[in-house]
Short mmCIF file of C-alpha atoms in Angstrom, two decimals:
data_model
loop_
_atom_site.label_atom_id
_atom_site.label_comp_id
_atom_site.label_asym_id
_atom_site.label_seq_id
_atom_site.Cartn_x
_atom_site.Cartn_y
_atom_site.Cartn_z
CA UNK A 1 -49.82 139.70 134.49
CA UNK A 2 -52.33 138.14 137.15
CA UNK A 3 -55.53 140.07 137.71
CA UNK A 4 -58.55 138.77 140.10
CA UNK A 5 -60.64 136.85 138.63
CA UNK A 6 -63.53 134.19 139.94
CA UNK A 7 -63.34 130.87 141.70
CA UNK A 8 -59.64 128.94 142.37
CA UNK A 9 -56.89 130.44 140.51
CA UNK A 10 -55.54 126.86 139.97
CA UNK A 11 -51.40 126.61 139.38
CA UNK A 12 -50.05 129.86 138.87
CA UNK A 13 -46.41 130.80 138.77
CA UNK A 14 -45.31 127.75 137.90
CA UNK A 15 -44.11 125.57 134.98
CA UNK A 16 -46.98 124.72 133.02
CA UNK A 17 -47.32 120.80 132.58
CA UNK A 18 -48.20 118.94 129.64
CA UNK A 19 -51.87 119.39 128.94
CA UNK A 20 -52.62 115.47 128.64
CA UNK A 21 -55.42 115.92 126.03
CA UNK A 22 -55.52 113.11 123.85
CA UNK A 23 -57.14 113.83 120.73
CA UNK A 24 -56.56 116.99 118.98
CA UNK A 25 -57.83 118.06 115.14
CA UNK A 26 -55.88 120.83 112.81
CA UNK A 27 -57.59 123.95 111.99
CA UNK A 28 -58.71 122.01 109.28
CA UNK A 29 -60.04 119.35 111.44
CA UNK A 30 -57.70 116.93 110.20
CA UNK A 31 -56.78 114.64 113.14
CA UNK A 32 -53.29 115.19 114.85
CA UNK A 33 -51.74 112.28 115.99
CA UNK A 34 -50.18 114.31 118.93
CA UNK A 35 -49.95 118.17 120.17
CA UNK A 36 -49.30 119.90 123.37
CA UNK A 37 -49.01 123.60 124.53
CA UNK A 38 -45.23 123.65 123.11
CA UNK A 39 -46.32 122.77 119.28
CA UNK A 40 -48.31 126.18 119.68
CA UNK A 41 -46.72 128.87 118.01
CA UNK A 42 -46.33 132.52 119.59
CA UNK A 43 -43.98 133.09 121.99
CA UNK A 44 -47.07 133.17 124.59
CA UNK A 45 -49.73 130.60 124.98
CA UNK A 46 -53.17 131.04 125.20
CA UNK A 47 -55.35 128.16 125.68
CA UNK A 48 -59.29 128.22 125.77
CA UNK A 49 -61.50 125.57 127.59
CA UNK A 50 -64.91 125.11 126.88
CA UNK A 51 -67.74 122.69 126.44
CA UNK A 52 -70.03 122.41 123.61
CA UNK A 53 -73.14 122.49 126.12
CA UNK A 54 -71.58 125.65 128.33
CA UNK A 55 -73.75 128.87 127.48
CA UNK A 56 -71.31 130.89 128.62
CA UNK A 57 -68.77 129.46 126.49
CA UNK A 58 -70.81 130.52 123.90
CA UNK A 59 -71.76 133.98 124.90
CA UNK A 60 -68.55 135.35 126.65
CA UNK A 61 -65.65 132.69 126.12
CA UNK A 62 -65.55 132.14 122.42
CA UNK A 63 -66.15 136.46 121.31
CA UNK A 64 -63.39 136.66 123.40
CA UNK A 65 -61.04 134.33 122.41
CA UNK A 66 -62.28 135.60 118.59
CA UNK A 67 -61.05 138.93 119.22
CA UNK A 68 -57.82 137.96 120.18
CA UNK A 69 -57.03 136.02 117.55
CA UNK A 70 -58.36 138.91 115.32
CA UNK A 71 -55.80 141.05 117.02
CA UNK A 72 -53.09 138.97 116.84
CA UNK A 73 -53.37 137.36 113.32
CA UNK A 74 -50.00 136.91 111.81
CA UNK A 75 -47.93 138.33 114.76
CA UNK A 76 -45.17 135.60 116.99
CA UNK A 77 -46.77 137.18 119.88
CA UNK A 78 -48.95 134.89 120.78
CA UNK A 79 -50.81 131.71 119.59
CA UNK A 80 -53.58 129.52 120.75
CA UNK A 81 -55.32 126.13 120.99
CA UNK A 82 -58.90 125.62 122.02
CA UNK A 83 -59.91 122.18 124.32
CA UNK A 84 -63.41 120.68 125.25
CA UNK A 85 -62.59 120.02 128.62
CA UNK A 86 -65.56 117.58 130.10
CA UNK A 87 -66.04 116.72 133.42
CA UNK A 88 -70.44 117.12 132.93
CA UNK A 89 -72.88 116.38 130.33
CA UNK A 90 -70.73 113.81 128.41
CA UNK A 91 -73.43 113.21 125.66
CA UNK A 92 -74.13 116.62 125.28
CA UNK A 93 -70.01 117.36 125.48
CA UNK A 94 -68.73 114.53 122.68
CA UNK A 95 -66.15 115.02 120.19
CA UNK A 96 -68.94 115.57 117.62
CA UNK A 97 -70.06 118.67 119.23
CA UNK A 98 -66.43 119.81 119.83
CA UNK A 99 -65.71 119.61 115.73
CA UNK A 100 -69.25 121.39 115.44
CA UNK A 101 -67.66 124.09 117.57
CA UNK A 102 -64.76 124.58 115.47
CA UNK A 103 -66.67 124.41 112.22
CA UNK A 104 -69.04 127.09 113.81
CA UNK A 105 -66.60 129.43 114.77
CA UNK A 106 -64.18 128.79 111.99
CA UNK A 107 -61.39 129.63 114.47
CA UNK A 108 -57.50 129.05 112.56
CA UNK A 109 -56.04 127.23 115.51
CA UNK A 110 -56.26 123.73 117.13
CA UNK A 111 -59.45 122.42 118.77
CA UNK A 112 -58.54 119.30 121.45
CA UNK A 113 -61.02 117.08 123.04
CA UNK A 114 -60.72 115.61 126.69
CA UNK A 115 -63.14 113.97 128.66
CA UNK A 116 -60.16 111.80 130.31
CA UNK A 117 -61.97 108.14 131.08
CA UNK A 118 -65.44 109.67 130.17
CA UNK A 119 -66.48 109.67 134.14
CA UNK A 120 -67.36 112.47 136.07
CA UNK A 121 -64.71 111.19 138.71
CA UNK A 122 -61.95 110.80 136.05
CA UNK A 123 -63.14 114.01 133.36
CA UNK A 124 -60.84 115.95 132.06
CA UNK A 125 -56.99 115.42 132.35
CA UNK A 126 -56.04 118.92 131.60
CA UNK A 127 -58.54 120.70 134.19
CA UNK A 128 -56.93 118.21 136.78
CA UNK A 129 -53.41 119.48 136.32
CA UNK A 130 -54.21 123.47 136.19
CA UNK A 131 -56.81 123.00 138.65
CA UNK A 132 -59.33 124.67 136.36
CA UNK A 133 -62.63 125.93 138.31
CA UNK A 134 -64.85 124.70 135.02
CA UNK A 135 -65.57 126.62 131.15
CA UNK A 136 -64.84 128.92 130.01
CA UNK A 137 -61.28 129.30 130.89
CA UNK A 138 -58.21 130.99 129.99
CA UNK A 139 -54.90 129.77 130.42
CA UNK A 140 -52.10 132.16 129.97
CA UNK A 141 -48.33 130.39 129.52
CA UNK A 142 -45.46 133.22 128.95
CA UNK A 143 -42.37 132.25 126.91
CA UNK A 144 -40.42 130.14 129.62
CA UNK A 145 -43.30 127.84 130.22
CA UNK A 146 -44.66 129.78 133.03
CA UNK A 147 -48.59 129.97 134.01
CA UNK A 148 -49.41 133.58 134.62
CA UNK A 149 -52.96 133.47 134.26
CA UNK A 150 -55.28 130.77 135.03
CA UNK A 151 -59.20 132.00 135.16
CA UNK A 152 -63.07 132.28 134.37
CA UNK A 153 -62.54 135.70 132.63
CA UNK A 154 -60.14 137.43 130.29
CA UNK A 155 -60.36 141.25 129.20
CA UNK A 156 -59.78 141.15 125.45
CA UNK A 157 -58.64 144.80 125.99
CA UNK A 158 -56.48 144.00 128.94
CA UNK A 159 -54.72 141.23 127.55
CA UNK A 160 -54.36 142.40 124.78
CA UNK A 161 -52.65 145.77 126.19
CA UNK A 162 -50.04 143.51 128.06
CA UNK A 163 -48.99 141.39 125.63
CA UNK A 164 -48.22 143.89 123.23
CA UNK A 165 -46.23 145.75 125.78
CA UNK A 166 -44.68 142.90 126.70
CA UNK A 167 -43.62 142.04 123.22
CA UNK A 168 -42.16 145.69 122.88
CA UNK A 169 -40.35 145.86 125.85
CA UNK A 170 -36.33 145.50 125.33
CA UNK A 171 -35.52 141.42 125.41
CA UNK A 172 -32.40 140.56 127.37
CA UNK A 173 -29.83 138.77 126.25
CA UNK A 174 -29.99 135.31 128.21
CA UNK A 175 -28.21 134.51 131.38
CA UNK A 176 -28.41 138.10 131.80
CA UNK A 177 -31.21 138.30 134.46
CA UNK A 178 -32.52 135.02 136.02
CA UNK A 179 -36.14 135.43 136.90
CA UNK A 180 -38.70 133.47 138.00
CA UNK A 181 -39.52 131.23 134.84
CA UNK A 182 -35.67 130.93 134.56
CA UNK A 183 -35.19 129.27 138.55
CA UNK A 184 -38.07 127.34 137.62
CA UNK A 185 -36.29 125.66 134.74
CA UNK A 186 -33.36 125.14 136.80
CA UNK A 187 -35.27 123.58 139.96
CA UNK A 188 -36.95 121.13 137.37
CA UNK A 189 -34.10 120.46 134.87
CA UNK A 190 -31.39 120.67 136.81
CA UNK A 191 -28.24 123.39 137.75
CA UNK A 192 -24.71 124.30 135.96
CA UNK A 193 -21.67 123.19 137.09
CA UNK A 194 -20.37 124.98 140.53
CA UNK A 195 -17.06 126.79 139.80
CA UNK A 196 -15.86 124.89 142.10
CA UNK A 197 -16.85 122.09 144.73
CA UNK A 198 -16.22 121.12 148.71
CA UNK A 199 -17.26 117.95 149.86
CA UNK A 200 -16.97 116.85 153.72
CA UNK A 201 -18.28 114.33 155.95
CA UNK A 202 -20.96 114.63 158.38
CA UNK A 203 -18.28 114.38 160.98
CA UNK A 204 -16.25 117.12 159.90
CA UNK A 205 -19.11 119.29 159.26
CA UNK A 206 -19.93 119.51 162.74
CA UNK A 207 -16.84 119.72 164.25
CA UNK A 208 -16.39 123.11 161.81
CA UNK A 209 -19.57 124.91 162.25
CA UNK A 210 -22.18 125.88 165.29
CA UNK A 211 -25.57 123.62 166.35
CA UNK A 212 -27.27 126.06 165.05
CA UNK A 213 -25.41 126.28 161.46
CA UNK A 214 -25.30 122.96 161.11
CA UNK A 215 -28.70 122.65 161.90
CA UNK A 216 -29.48 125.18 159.24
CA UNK A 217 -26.88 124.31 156.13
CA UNK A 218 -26.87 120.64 156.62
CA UNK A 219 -30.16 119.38 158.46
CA UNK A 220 -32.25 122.04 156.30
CA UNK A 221 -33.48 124.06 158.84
CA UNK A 222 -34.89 127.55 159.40
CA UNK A 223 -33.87 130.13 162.10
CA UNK A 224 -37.23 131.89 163.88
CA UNK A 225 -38.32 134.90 161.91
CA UNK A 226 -36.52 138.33 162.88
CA UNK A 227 -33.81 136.38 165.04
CA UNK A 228 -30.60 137.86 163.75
CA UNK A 229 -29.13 141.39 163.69
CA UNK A 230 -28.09 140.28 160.10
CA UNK A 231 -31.66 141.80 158.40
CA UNK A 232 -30.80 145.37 159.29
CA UNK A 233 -27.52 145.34 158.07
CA UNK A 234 -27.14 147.12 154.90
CA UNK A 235 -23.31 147.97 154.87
CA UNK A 236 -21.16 147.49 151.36
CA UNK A 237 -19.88 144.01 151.49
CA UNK A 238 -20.38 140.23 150.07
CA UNK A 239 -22.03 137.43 152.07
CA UNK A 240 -20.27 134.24 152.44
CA UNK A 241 -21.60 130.53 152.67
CA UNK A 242 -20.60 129.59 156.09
CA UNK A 243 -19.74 126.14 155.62
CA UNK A 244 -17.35 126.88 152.29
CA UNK A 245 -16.94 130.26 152.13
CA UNK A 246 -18.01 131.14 148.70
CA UNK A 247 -19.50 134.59 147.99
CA UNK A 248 -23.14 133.84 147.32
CA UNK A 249 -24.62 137.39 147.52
CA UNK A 250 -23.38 141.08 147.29
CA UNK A 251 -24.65 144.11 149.93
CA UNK A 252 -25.89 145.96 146.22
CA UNK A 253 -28.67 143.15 146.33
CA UNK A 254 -30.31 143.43 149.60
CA UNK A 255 -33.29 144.98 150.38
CA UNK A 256 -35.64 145.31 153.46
CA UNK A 257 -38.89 142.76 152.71
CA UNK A 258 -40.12 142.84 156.05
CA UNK A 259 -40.08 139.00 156.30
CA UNK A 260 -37.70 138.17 158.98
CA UNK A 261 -34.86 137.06 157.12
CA UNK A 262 -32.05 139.03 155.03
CA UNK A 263 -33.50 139.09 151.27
CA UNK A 264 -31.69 139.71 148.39
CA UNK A 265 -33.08 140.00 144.81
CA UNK A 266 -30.24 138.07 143.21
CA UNK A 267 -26.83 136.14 143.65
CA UNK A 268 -23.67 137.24 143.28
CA UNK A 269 -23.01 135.44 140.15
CA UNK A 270 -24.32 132.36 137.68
CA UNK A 271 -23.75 129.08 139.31
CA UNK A 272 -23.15 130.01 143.11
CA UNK A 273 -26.95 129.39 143.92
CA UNK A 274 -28.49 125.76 143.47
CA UNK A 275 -32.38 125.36 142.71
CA UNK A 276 -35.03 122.52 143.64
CA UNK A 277 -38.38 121.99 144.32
CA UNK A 278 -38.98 121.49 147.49
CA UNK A 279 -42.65 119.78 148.45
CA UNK A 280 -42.50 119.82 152.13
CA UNK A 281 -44.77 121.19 154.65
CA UNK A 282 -47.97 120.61 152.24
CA UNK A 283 -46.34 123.51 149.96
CA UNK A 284 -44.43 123.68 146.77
CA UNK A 285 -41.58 126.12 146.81
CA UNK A 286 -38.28 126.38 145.66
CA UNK A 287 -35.23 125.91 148.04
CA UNK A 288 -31.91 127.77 147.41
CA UNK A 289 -28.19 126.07 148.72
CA UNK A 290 -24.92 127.06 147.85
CA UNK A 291 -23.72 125.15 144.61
CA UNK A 292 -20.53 124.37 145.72
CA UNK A 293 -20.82 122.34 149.24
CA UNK A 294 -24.91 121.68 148.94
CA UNK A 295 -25.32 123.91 151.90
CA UNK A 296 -28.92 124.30 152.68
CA UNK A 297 -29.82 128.25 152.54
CA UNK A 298 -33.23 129.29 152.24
CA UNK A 299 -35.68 129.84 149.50
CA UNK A 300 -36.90 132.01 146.68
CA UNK A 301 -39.94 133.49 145.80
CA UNK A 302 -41.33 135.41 142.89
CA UNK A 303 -42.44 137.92 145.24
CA UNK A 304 -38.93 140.45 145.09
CA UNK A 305 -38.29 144.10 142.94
CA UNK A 306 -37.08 144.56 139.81
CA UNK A 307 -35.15 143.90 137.32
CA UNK A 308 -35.30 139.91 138.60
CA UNK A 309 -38.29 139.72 140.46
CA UNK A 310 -36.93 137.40 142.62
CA UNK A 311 -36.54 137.37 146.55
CA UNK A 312 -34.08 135.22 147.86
CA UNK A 313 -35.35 134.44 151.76
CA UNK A 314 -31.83 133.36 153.46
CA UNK A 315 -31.39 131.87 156.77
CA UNK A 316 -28.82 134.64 158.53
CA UNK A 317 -26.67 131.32 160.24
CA UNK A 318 -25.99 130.10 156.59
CA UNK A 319 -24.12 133.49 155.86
CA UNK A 320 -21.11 135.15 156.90
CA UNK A 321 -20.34 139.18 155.73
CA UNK A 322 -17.02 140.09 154.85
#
């Protein structure tokens, strides 16, 4: 549900963190003594950013946000929150002018108020952790936590069209498809049991596989791009962990991505694939091993084809086809 849109998209595609805004008022304007993006109710999130001295806050960011909530008055669909986000004009920006702004607009949602430490260098908490480019600005959080839109400008008409066919679209029943929000979750909160598990020493890892595998499932490394034989091969069959022999993946799930490496768009079963973040190399991504000996195989990206979404980038030397 990402569309262009100005200036630096910010976090996208990835578990939204807590907002950090400190002081929040009802829609009565009755203080809260705490709120976050969770507490709103619809199954999607919408929050608005503004400041009370933005113009185009005024002209293009709060009709919009209006209309929305026009459209989507007493559905679950979605539900919002509105936040003066200050990192300029801190006089003209105050928590005054931000309860003027609600009482103006007469909006039925939460309005928060964060100017973080009150310093240009240490504004707004929330625009630090989505990156925002400045007001007005639309944050879009789907049900499993999950930015998918982080921007300037929002199409009432266009958002509006993909929530509501998002909404009518047949829900599946969980555990039935992970996608990307769902190996998010995991890589943050941790995996499910293996079925089973193989533990072995350094020692007798390397005695049982290659350099190069244990190079790959064990020192985390990554064969050179279009190296193995392994990425045209699209004959029935499961692919094995190499160190343990598990069956991680099944021939029905790969597909030709073009990126050097066999892809598949899911595992074999639940539980056979481990998630985690993985911050190295100046990038967050998410790094895949097999559950049941903590072989290092690859990664997964939210780049794959349907019905998960999902493109799991394997190192060929961590596999073995039977």
């Amino acid at each position: 549900m990402t569309e262009d849109f100005e200036g630096e998209p910010g976090i996208l595609d990835r578990l939204a963190p807590e907002l950090g805004v400190r002081q929040w008022v009802d829609a009565s304007g009755a203080p809260l003594a705490s709120f976050d993006w969770k507490q709103i109710e619809g199954r999607y999130k919408l929050v608005f950013c503004f400041q009370h001295a933005c113009p185009g806050c005024h002209v293009r960011g709060f009709p919009t946000l209006s209309k929305l909530i026009d459209r989507f008055r007493g559905s679950d669909i979605v539900g919002f929150a509105a936040v003066q986000t200050v990192f300029e004009d801190f006089e003209a920006n105050s928590y005054d002018n931000m309860r003027a702004d609600q009482r103006r607009y007469a909006l039925p949602i939460v309005f928060g108020h964060d100017a973080g430490e009150g310093r240009p260098d240490h504004g707004s908490v929330l625009m630090q952790r989505f990156r925002n480019g400045g007001t007005p600005w639309f944050i879009l959080i789907d049900p499993q936590g999950v930015v998918i839109f982080n921007g300037f400008h929002v199409d009432a008409n266009w958002l509006t069209q993909r929530l509501e066919a998002a909404a009518a679209s047949p829900s599946r029943e969980a555990g039935e498809t992970l996608d990307w929000g769902g190996v998010l979750k995991l890589a943050r909160d941790g995996n499910p049991p293996p079925p089973r598990r193989v533990e072995r020493d350094d020692a007798a890892w390397r005695e049982r596989l290659t350099p190069e595998q244990y190079r790959i499932t064990r020192q985390k490394g990554t064969e050179r791009a279009h190296s193995s034989s392994m990425c045209a091969l699209f004959e029935p069959g499961r692919y094995h962990c190499v160190c343990c022999g598990t069956a991680l993946f099944d021939a029905d799930s790969k597909f030709r991505s073009g990126s050097g490496w066999p892809s598949f768009h899911r595992p074999l079963a639940p539980g056979v694939v481990a998630y985690h973040q993985d911050d190295s190399h100046g990038m967050r991504r998410v790094e895949t091993t097999c559950n049941v000996c903590d072989a290092h195989l690859g990664h997964v990206f939210p780049d794959g084809p349907e019905p998960s979404g999902l493109r799991y980038c394997i190192n060929a030397a961590a596999l073995v086809k039977a």
